[in-house]
Tab-separated table of C-alpha atoms in Angstrom:
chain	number	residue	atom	x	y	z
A	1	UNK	CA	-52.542	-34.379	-68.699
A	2	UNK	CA	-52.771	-32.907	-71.889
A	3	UNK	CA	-49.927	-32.603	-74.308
A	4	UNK	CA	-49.675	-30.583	-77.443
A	5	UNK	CA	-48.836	-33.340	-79.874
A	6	UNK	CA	-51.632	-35.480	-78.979
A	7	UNK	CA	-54.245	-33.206	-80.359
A	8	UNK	CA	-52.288	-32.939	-83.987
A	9	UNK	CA	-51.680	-35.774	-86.012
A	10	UNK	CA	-47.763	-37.129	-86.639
A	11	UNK	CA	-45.998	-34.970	-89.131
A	12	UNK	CA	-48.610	-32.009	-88.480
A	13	UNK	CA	-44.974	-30.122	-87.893
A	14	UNK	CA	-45.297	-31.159	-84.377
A	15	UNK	CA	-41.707	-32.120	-83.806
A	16	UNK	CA	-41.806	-31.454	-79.780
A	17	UNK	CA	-44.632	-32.343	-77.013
A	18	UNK	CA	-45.255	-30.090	-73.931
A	19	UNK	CA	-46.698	-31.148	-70.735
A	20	UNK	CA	-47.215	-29.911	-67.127
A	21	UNK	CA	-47.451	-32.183	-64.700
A	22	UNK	CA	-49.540	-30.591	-61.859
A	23	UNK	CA	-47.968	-32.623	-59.119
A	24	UNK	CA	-44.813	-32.055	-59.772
A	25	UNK	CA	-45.385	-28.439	-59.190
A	26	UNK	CA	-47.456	-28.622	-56.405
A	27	UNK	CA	-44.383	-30.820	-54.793
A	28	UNK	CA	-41.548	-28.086	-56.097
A	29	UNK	CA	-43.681	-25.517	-54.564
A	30	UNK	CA	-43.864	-27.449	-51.276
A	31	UNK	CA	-40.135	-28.364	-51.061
A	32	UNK	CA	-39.870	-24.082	-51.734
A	33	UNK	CA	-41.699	-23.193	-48.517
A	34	UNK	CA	-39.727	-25.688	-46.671
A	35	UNK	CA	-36.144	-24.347	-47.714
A	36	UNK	CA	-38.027	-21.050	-46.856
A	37	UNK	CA	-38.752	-21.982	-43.118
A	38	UNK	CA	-35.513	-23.594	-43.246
A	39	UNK	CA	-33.509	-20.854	-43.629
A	40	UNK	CA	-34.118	-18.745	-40.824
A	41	UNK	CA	-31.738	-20.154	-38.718
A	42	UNK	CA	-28.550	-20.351	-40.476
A	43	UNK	CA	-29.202	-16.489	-42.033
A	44	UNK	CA	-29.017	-15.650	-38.247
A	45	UNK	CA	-26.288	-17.672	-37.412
A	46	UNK	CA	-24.699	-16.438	-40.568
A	47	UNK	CA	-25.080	-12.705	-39.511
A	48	UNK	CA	-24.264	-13.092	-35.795
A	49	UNK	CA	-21.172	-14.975	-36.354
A	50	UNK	CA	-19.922	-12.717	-39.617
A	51	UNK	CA	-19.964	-9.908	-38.104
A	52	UNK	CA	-17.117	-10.782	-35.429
A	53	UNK	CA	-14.022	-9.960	-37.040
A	54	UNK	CA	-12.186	-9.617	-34.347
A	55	UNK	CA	-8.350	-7.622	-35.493
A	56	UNK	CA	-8.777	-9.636	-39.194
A	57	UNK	CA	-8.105	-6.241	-40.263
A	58	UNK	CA	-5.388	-4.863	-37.610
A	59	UNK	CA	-4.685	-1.649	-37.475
A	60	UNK	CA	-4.717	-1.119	-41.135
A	61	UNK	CA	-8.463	-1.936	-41.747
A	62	UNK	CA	-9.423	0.919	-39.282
A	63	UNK	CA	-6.611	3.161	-41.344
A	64	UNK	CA	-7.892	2.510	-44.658
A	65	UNK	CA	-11.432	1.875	-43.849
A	66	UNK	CA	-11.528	-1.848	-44.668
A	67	UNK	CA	-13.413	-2.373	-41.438
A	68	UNK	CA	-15.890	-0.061	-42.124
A	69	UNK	CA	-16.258	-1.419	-45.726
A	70	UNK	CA	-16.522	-4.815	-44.701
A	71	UNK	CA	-19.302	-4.012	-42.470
A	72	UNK	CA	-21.081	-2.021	-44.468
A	73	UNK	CA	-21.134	-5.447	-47.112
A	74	UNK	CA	-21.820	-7.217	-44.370
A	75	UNK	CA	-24.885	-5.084	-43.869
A	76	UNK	CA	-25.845	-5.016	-47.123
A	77	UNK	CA	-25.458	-9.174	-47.664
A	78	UNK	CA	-27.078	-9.574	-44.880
A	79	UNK	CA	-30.135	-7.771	-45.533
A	80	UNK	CA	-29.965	-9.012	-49.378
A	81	UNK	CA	-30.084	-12.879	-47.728
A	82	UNK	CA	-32.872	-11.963	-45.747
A	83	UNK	CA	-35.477	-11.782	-48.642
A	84	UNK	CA	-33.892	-15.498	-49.582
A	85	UNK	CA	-37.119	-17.097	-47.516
A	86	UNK	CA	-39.769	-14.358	-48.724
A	87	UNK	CA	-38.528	-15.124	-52.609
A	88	UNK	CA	-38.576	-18.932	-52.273
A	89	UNK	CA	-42.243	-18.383	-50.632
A	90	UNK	CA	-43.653	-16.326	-53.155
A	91	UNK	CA	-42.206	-18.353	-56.148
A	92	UNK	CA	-43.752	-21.293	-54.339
A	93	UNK	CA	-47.174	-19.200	-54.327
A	94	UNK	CA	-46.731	-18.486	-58.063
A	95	UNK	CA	-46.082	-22.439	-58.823
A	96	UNK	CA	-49.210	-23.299	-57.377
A	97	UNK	CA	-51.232	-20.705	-59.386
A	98	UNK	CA	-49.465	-21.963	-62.440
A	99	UNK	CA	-50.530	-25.580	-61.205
A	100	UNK	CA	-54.403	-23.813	-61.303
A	101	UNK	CA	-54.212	-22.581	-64.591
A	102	UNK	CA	-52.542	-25.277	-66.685
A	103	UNK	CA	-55.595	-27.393	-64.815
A	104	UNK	CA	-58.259	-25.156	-65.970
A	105	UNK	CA	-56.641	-25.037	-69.921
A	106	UNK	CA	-55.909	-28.775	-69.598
A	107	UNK	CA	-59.936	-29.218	-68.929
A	108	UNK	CA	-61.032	-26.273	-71.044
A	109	UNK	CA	-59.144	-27.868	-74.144
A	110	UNK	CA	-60.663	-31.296	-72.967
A	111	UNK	CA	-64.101	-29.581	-72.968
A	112	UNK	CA	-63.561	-28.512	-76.559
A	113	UNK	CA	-61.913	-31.830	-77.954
A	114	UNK	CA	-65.029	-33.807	-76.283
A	115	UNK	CA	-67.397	-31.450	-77.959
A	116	UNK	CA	-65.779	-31.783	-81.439
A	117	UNK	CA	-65.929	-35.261	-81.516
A	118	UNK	CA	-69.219	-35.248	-80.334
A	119	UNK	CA	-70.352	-32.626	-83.001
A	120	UNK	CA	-70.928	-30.037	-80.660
A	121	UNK	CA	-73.326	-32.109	-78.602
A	122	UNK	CA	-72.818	-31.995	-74.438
């Protein structure tokens, strides 16, 4: 892995290093598609067993529309949980493409350090 401050000399005004390290990502982005697959169950259970209110209300929820209301967030949280799994799948995706391109910089910049210090032979 590459970091920042190992191309520049100490007290360049360097102060910080920055590294990526490639497997950690590709593991995050793993553990992401597993929560993702994970999840399908309990967002079901979640809905199914929400939506039985029973009387919480009484007779006042159906007067004032709190039944209604509820159900309606109900709906709406439901359907907003939903896209939980498709999220955590596509930031997983996104990992691994960052995992690709701080690969291909970390070997690019190699490329370029080897060929300065071999004054621009191969």
């Amino acid at each position: 892995m590459l970091t920042v401050a190992s191309v520049f000399e100490r007290g360049s005004g360097m102060s910080e290093q920055f590294g990526v390290d490639p497997e950690t990502l590709t593991e995050l982005a793993g553990r992401f598609d597993r929560e993702a697959t994970g999840l399908a169950g309990p967002i079901a259970a979640f809905s199914g067993s929400a939506a039985e209110i029973g009387q919480a209300f009484g007779l006042l929820g159906i007067c004032d529309g709190a039944s209604e209301k509820y159900r309606q967030l109900l709906e709406n949280t439901v359907k907003a949980i939903g896209h939980l799994p498709d999220v955590l799948r596509s930031d997983g995706d996104r990992l691994r493409l960052n995992v690709t391109h701080y690969t291909d910089s970390d070997r690019t910049a190699l490329g370029y350090l080897h060929s300065a210090a071999s004054g621009g032979r191969p």
